[in-house]
XYZ file of C-alpha atoms in Angstrom:
652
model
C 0.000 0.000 0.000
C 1.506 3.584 -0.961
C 1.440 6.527 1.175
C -1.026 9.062 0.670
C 1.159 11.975 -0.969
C -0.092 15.472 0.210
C -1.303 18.058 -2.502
C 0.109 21.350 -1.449
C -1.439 23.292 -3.589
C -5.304 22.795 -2.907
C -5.643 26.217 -0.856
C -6.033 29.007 -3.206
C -5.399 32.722 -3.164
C -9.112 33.296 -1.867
C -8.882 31.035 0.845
C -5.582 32.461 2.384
C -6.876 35.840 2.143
C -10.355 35.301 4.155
C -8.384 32.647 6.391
C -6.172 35.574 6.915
C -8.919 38.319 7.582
C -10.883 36.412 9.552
C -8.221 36.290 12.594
C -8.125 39.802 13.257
C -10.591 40.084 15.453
C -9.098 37.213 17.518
C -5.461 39.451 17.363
C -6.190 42.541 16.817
C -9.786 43.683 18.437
C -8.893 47.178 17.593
C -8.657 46.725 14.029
C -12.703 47.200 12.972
C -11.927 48.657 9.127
C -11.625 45.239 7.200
C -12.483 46.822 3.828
C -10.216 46.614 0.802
C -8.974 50.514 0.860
C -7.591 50.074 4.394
C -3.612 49.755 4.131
C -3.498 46.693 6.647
C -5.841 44.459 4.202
C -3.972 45.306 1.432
C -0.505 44.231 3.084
C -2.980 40.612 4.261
C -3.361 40.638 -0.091
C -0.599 40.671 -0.963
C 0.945 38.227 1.323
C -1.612 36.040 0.544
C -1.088 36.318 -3.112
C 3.089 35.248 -2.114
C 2.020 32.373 -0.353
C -0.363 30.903 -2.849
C 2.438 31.188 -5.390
C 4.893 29.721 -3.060
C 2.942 26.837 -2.208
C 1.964 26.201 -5.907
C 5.735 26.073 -7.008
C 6.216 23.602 -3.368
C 3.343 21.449 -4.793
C 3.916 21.330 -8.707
C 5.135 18.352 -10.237
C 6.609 19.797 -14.106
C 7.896 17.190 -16.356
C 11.488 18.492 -15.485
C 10.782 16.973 -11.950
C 9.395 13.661 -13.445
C 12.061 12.775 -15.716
C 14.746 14.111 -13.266
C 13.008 11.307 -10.643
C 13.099 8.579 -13.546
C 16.334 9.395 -13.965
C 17.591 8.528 -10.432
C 15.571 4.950 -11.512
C 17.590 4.688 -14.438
C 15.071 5.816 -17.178
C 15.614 8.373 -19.434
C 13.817 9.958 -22.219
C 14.040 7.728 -25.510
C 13.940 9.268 -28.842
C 12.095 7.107 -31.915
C 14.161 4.162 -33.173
C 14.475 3.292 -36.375
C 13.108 0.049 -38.250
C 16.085 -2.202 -39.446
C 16.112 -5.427 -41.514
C 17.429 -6.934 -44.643
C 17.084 -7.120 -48.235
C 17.816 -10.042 -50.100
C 18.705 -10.058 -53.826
C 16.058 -11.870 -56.488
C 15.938 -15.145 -56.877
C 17.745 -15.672 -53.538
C 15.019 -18.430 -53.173
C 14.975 -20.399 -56.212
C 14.905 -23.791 -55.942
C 17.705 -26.540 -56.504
C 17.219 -28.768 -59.379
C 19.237 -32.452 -59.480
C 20.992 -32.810 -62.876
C 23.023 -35.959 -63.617
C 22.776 -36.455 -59.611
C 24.434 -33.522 -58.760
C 22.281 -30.183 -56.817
C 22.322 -27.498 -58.943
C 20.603 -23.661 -59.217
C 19.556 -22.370 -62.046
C 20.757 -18.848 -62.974
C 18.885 -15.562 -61.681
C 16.253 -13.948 -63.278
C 18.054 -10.975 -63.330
C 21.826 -10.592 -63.113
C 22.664 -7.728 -60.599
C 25.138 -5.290 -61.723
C 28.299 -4.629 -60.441
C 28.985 -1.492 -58.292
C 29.668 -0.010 -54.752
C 26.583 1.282 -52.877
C 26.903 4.406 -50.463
C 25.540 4.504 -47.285
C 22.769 6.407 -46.761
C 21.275 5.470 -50.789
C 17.906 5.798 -50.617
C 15.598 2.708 -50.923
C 12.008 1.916 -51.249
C 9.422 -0.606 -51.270
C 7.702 -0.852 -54.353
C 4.092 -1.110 -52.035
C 4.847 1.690 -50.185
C 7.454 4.320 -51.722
C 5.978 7.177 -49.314
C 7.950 5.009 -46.732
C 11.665 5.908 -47.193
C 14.673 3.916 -45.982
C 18.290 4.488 -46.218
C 21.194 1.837 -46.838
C 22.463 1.659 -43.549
C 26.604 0.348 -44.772
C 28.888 0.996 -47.467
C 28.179 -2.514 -49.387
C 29.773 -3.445 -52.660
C 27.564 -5.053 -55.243
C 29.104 -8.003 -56.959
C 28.177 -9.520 -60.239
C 29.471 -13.302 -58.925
C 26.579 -15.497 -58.622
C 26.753 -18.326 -55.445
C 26.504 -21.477 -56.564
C 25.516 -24.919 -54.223
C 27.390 -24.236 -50.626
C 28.888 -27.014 -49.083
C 30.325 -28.465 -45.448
C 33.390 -30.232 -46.112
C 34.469 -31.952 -42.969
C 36.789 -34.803 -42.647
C 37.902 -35.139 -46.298
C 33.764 -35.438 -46.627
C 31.472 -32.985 -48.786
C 28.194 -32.312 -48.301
C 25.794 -30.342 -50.720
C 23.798 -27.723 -48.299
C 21.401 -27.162 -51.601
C 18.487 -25.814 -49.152
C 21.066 -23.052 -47.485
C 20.780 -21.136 -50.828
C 16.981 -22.280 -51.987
C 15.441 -21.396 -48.083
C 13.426 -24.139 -48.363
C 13.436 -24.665 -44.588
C 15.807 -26.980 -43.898
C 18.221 -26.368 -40.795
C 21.313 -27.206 -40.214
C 24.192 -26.903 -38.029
C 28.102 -27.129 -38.864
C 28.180 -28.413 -35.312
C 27.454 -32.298 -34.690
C 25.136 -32.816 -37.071
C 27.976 -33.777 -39.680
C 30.480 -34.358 -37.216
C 32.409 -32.915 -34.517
C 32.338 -28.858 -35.681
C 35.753 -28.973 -37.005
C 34.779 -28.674 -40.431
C 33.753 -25.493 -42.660
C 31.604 -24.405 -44.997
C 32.560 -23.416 -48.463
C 30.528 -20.848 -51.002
C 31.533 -21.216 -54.423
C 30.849 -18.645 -56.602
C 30.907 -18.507 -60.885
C 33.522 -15.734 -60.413
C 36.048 -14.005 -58.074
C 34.153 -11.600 -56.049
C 35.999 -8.314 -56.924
C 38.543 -8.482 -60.164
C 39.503 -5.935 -62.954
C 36.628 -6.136 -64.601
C 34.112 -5.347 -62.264
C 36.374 -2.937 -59.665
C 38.681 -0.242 -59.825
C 39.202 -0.661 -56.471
C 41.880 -3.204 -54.680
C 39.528 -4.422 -51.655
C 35.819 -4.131 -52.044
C 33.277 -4.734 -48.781
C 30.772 -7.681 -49.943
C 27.869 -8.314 -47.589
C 27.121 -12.115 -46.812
C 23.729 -11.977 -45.210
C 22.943 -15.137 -43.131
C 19.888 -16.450 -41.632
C 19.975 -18.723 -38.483
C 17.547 -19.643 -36.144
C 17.806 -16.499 -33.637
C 18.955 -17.376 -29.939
C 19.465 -13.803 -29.182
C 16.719 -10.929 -28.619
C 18.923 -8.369 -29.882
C 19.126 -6.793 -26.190
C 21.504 -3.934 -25.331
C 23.471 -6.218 -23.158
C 24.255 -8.906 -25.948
C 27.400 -10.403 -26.274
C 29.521 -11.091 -29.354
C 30.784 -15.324 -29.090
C 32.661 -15.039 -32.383
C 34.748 -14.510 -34.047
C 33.958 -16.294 -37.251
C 37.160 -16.892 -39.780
C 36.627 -16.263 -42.887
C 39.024 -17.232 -45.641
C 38.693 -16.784 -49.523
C 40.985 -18.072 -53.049
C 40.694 -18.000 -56.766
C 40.474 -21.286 -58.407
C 42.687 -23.627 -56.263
C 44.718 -21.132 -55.000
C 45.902 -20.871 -51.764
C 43.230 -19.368 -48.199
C 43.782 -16.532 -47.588
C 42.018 -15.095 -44.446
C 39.240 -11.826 -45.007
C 38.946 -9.189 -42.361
C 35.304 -8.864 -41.113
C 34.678 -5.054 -40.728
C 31.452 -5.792 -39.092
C 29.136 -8.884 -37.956
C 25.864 -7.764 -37.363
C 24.884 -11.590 -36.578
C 26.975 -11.216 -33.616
C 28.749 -14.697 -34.299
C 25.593 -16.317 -35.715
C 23.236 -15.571 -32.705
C 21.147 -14.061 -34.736
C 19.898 -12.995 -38.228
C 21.979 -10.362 -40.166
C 24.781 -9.173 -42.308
C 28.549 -10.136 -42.295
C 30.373 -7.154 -43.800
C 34.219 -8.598 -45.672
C 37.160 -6.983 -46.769
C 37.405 -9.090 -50.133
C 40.735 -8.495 -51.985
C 40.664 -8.123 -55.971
C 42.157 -11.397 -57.734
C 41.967 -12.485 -61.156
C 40.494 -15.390 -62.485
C 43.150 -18.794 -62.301
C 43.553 -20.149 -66.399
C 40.752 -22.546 -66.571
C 39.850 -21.481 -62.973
C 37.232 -18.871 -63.120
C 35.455 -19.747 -60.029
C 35.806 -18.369 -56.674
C 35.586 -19.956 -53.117
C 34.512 -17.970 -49.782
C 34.927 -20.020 -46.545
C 33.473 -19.812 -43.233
C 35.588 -21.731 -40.115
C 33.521 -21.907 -36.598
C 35.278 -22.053 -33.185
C 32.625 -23.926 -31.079
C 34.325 -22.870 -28.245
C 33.033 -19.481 -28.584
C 29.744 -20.338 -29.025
C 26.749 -20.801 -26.188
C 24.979 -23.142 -28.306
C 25.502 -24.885 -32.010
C 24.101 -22.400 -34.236
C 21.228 -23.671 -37.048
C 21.606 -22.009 -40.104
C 18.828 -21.590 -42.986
C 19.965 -19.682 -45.636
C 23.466 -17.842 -46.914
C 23.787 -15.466 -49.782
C 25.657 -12.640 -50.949
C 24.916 -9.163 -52.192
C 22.663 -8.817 -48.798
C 21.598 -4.943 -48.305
C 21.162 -3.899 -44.432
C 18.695 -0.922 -44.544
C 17.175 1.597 -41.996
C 13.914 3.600 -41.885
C 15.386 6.759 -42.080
C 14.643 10.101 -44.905
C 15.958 13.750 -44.879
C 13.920 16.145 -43.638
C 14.461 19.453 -45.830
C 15.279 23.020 -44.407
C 12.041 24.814 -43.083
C 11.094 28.218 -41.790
C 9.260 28.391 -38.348
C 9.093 32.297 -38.512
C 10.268 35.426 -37.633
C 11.549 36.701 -33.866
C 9.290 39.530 -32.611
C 12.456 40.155 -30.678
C 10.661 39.520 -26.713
C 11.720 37.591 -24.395
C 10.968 33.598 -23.600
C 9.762 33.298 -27.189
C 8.770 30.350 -28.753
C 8.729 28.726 -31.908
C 6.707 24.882 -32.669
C 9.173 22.106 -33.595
C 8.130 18.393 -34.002
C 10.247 16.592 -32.071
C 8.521 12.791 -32.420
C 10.444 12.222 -35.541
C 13.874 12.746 -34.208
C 15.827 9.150 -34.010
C 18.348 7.826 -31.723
C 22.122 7.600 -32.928
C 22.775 4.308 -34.849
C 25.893 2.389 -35.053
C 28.233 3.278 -38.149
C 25.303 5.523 -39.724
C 26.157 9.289 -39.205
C 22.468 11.067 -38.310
C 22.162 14.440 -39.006
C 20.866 15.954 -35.886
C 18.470 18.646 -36.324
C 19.701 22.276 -35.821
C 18.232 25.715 -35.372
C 19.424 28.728 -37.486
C 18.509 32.024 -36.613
C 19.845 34.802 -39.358
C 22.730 33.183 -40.465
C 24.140 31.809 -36.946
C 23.055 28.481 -35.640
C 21.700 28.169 -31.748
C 22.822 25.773 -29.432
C 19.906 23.589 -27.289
C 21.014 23.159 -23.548
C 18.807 21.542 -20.594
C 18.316 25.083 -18.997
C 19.175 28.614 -19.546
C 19.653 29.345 -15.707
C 23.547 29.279 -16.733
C 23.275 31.109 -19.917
C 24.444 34.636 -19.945
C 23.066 37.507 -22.056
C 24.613 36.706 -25.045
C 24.515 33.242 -25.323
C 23.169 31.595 -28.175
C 21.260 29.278 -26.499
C 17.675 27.785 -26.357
C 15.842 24.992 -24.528
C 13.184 22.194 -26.364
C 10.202 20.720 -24.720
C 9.823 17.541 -26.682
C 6.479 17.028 -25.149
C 4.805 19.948 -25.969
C 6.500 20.243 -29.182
C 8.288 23.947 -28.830
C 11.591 25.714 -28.406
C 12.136 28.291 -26.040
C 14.830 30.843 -26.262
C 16.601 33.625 -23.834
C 15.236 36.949 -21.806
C 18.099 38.823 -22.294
C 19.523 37.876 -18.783
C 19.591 34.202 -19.059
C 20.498 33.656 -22.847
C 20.169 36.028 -25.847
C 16.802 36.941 -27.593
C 16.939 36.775 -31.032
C 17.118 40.006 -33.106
C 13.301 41.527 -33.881
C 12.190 40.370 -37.274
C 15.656 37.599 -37.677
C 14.444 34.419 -39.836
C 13.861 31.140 -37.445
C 14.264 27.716 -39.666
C 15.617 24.065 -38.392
C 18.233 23.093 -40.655
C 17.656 19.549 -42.863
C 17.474 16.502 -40.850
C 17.011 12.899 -40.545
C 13.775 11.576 -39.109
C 11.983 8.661 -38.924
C 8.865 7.126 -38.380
C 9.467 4.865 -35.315
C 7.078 1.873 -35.025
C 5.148 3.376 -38.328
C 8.785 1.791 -40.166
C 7.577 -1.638 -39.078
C 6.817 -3.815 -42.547
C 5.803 -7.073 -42.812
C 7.971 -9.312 -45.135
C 8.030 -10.236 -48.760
C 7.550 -6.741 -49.730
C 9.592 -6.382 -53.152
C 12.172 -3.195 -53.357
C 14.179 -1.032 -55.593
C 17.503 -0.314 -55.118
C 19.159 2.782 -56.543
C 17.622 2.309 -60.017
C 18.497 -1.392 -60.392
C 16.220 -3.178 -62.285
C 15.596 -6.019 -59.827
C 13.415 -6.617 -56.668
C 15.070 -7.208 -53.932
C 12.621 -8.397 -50.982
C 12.559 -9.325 -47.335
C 12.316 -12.677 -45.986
C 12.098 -11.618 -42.687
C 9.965 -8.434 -41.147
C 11.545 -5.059 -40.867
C 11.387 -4.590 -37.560
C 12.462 -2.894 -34.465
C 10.983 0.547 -34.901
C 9.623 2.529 -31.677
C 8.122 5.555 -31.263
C 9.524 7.940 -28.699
C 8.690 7.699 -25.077
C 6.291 10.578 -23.881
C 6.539 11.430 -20.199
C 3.622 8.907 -19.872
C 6.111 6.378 -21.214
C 8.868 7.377 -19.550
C 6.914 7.032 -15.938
C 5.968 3.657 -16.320
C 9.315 2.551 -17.266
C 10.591 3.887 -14.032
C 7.647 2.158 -12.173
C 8.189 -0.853 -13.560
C 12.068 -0.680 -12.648
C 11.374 0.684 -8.787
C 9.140 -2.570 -8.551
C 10.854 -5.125 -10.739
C 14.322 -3.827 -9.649
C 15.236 -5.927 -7.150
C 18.324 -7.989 -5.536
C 19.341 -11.552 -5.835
C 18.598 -12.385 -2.262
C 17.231 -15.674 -2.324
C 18.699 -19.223 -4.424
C 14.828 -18.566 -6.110
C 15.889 -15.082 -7.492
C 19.437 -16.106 -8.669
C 18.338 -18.994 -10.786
C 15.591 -16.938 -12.524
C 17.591 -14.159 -12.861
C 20.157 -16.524 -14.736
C 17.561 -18.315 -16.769
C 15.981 -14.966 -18.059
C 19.898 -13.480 -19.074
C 19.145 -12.132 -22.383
C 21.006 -13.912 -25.593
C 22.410 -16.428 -23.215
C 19.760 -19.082 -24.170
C 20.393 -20.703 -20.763
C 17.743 -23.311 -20.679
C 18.596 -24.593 -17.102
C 20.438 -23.408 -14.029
C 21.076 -24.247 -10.508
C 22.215 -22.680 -7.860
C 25.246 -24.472 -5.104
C 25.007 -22.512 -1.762
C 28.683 -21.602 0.164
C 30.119 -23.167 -3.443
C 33.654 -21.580 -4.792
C 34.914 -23.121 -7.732
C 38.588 -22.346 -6.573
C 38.254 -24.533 -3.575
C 35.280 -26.824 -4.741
C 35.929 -28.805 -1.364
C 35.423 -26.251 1.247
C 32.021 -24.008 2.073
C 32.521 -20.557 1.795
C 30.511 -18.081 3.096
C 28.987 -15.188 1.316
C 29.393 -17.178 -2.102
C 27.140 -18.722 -4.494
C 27.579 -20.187 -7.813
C 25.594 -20.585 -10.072
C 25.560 -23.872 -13.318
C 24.486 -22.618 -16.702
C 22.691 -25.511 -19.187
C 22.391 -23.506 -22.283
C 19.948 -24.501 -25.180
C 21.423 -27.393 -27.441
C 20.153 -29.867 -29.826
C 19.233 -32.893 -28.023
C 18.694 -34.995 -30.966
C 22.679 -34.809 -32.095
C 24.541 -38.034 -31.215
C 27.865 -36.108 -29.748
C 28.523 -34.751 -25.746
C 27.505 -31.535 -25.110
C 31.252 -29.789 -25.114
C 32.393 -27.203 -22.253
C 30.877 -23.706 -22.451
C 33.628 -21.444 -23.269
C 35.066 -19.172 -20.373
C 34.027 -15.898 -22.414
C 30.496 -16.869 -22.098
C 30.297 -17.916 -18.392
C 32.244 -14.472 -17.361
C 30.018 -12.725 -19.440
C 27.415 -13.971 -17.607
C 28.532 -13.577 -14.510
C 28.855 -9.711 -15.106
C 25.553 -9.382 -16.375
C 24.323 -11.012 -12.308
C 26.833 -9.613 -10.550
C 24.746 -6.177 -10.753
C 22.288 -7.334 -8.609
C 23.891 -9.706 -6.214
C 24.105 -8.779 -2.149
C 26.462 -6.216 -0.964
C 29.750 -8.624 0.362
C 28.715 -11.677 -1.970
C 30.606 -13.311 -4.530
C 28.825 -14.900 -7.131
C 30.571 -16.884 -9.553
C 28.667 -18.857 -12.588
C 30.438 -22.583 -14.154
C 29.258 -24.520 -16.902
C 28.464 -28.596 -15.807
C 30.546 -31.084 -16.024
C 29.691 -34.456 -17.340
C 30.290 -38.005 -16.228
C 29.009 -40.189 -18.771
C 27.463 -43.515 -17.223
C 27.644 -47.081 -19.046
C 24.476 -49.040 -17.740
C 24.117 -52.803 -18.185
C 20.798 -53.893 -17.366
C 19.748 -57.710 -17.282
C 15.203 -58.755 -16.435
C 12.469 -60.786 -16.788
C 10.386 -59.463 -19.375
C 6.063 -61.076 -19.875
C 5.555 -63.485 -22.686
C 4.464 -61.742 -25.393
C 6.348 -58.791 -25.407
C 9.438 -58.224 -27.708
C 12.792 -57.410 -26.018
C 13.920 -54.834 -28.800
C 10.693 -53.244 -27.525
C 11.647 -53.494 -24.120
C 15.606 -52.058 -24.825
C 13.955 -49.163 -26.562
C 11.399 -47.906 -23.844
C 14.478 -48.824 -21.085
C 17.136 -46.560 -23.110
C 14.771 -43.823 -23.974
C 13.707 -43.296 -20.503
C 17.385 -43.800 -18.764
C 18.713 -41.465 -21.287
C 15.791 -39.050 -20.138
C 16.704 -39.359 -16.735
C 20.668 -39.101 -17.374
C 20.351 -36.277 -19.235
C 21.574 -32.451 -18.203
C 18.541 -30.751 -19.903
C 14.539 -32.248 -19.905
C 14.087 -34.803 -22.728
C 10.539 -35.912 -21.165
C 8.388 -33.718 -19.285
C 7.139 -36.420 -16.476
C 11.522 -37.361 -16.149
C 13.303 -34.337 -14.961
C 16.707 -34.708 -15.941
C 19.422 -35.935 -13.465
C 20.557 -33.590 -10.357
C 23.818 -31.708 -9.901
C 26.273 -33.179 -7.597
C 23.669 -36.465 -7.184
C 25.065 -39.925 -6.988
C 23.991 -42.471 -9.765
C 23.084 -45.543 -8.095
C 21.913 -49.201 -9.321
C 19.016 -48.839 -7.287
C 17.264 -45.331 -8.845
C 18.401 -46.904 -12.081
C 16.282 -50.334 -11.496
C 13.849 -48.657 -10.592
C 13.095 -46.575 -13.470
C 14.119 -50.047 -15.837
C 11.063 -51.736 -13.884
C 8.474 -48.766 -14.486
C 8.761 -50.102 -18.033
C 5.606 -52.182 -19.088
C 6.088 -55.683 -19.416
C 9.520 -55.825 -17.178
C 8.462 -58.373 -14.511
C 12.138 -57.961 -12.555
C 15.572 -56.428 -13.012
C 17.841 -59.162 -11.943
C 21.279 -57.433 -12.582
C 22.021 -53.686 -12.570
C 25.850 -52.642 -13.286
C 27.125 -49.187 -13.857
C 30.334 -47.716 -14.300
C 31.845 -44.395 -15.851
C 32.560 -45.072 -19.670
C 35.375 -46.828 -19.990
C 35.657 -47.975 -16.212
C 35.020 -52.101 -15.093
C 30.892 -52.636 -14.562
C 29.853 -52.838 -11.049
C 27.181 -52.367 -8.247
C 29.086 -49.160 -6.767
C 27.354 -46.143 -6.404
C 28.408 -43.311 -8.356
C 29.852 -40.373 -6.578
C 29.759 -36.945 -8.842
C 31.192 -33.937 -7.811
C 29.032 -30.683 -6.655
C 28.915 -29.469 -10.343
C 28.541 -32.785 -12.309
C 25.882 -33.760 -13.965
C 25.234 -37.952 -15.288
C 24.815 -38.349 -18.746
C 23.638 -41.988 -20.192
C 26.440 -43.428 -22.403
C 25.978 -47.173 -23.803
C 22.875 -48.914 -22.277
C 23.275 -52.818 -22.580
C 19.619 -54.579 -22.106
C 19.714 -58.051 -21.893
C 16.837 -60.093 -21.096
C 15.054 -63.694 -20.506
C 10.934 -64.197 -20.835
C 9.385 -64.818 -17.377
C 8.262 -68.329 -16.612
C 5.222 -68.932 -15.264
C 5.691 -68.872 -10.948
C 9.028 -67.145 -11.746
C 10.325 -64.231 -10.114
């Protein structure tokens, strides 16, 4: 329950006055002339009329107080963002045809022509030109057309035919073809950037690639990467490409991959052209999925130029004020340069600061109330006025339309006069409008209540399982626990085991998260953790259990049957992350015993008895020894052996 918050200014000018007038008979009995032309009631007037304005400045909440109290919260005024997304280049989704057994594409429909592309070229959707966006990178179009990619892994190629047709298919250059040691090559028809097709040495080419997101695209995202890229001629030798910028942010997410790609001529009877991509699974919190790869990728942003206009002409008083829209006004954007919106008043431009209280006379300065939609300049004494009859005008600017720059995809676009749709597989998305003071209180209501410290073992674990772009899909939480001296309890200390997301159906182990990830993630909790704590965040470790299993299974019923339901429901239960949602997978630190693992053999139907239960840490000697993990261990099933006789009748 909140306190009831006093309104000060309730008693009016009237009210103090008669309040006033009405106690001098109780202090004064020889005062009798209480009409307005005696001196004494005019003094009573004019006190009253300081008081009411004192008490109405005490008791007035401006939106300079309210955003100064978000502020000390954490919240601050938010200008519009910007929709962003990408533009893929026609045909990007034709389909793969099989000639003489081999995946093949057939050419585009139209061959895009070779040149570089500014930042900042103006693009539009052929549905809604009124709409403008900008190209938000220096790109460089290439006439090279991808051909089939491939993952070569092992001395082993395989055709990744869907990656270029996005018909669907997923897959990931981590397990599913082996180990993640691997690569995967796209060939092209022709080197990327040669004589023919650039003046320049090194051209930027944008690779636009489409996973299956893990990461919101929160402020507080990490980058798991880096990705190596490498690139020849024919069968020349790698040679490795600078990335100037990843905006998948190591495949977490869906974007652009902008390369430094060096010009090379065509080998004799080589004309082709080979781009690879090498993953360090190390660096990544879980096996990226990808769906589709292609070059020639545009990364665009809602943004148009506003022209110059007039707002008038200064009648040369003080505190005057001119109308400005203000909703329009973006926030800055990475590697785009936004031209801020300025105010020109003859010839000189003005300067907007928070308050004119410091300004002097002849300071060029004005203030903006991006609520009301005005700007406010000097009195002479605290900032200049501007000369009577001086022009007004905001200079040209860039503006956008914040969540109004939300499309929907497969809307088809024109690029700088090329005669080809590109289009959007994926929405344009992200815009926002700016926060109003309505806005802007809510957010800091919502922080002051959901704002709070990681007091309990409760808080800590959803704290870590709601870490944004750390797909952490389980975590637990070891009391008095210090990783640097596992065998002692330390007080003031948690730590916390992260599970991320994986892909449960690959065959491999899950391997070690890397240490970049599990510091990373410590930082992000360490901002709410208890004043004097230490909390320190670990990835599991694995034992992986070998589990021979010998019973009596009912006439009638098949023993392959009965090693499949056994195996699928041990490896539920000796799993680190849920596989069934009635077998919660196994416990940190918990022993692995023959008797918990009978007795999840015998829930099986048609097992009438478990007569022999062995288990043993892969490659260990079989036994009927418990299992002893350590505090952050977790028991994974390795090779389940079921072997089995039918029940006779009376047997048991």
């Amino acid at each position: 329950m909140s306190l009831p918050v006093t309104k000060l200014d309730t008693i009016d000018f009237e009210a103090l006055f008669n309040e006033a007038r009405a106690l001098i008979p109780r202090y004064a009995e020889a005062w009798t002339d209480h009409n307005f032309h005696d001196p004494g009631i005019t003094l009573i007037d004019l006190l009253a009329w300081i008081a009411d304005q004192e008490v109405f400045r005490i008791g007035f909440v401006g939106d300079r107080h309210r955003k100064a109290f978000a502020a000390l919260l954490g919240v601050r005024p938010r200008r519009a963002i910007p929709a962003r997304g990408l533009l893929w280049p026609p045909a990007a989704g034709r389909a793969a045809e099989r000639r003489g057994g081999v995946s093949t594409l057939p050419p585009r429909s139209v061959a895009l022509p070779a040149r570089p592309l500014k930042k900042g070229t103006q693009i539009v959707s052929t549905e809604q030109p009124d709409l403008k966006f900008l190209l938000e990178r220096d790109v460089f179009l290439t006439d090279a057309q991808l051909q089939v990619p491939s993952l070569v892994e092992g001395g082993r190629q395989f055709k990744l035919a869907d990656l270029k047709a996005d018909r669907g298919s997923r897959y990931s250059p981590f397990g599913k073809f082996g180990t993640g040691t691997g690569a995967i090559e796209l060939p092209f028809n022709a080197p990327l950037v040669h004589a023919a097709n650039s003046n320049s040495e090194t051209q930027t080419i944008a690779l636009g690639i489409a996973v299956e997101p893990f990461d919101d695209g929160g402020a507080h995202t990490k980058t798991w990467g880096p990705i190596a890229f490498e690139y020849r001629v024919g069968r020349g030798d790698w040679e490795a490409i600078d990335v100037q910028y990843d905006g998948t942010h190591a495949l977490a997410r869906i974007g652009v991959v902008l390369l430094t790609i060096p010009k090379r001529e065509p080998d004799p009877g080589q004309d082709g052209s080979t781009l690879r991509l090498r993953f360090d699974r190390g660096f990544f919190p879980i096996a990226p999925e990808l769906r589709k790869l292609d070059i020639n990728v545009l990364p665009i942003v809602q943004l148009a130029e506003e022209v110059d206009h007039v707002l008038g002409r200064s009648n040369g008083l003080p505190d005057q004020t001119a109308a400005v829209d203000f909703a329009k006004l973006p926030e800055p954007i990475d590697a785009f340069e936004i031209k801020p919106l300025q105010v020109v008043v003859g010839n000189d431009a003005w300067t907007a600061v928070e308050d004119l209280r410091e300004s002097g006379p002849n300071d060029r300065h004005y203030v903006t109330d991006t609520e009301r939609g005005y700007i406010r300049f000097g009195n002479g004494v605290n900032g200049a006025i501007p000369a009577a009859n001086a022009q007004i005008r905001r200079s040209a600017f860039h503006a956008c339309e914040g969540d109004g720059g939300n499309l929907a995809s497969g809307r088809k676009w024109r690029v700088d006069g090329i005669v080809a749709d590109f289009t959007n597989p994926d929405a344009i998305a992200g815009g926002v409008d700016s926060s109003t003071i309505k806005d802007l209180l809510a957010e800091a209501r919502r922080h002051a209540v959901t704002r709070q410290a990681l007091v309990t073992s409760d808080d800590l674990m959803t704290a870590a399982l709601g870490l944004p772009g750390f797909a952490v899909l389980r975590a637990e939480v070891l009391t008095r626990h210090d990783p640097s001296l596992p065998d002692r309890k330390i007080r003031g200390t948690r730590t916390v085991v992260l599970v991320p997301r994986r892909d449960l159906s690959l065959p491999h182990l899950p391997s070690p998260l890397a240490r970049a990830y599990l510091d990373a993630a410590r930082d992000a909790l360490a901002r709410r953790r208890l004043v004097g704590e230490r909390i320190s965040v670990e990835g599991p470790e694995y034992a992986v259990i070998d589990v021979e299993l010998n019973v009596l299974f009912a006439a009638g019923v098949s023993l392959d049957t009965i090693r499949d339901e056994i195996d699928t429901i041990l490896r539920a239960r000796l799993s680190d992350l849920e596989r069934d949602f009635v077998i919660p997978p196994w416990p940190l630190g918990r022993p692995v015993t023959c008797r918990e693992i009978t007795m999840l053999a015998a829930k099986v139907a048609g097992v009438v008895a478990v007569r022999r239960c062995w288990i043993a840490r892969s490659g260990r000697p079989p036994g009927e020894k418990d299992i002893e993990l350590k505090p952050t261990e977790i028991a994974i099933a390795g090779n389940v052996d079921v072997s089995g006789e039918p029940a006779q009748v009376g047997s048991a």
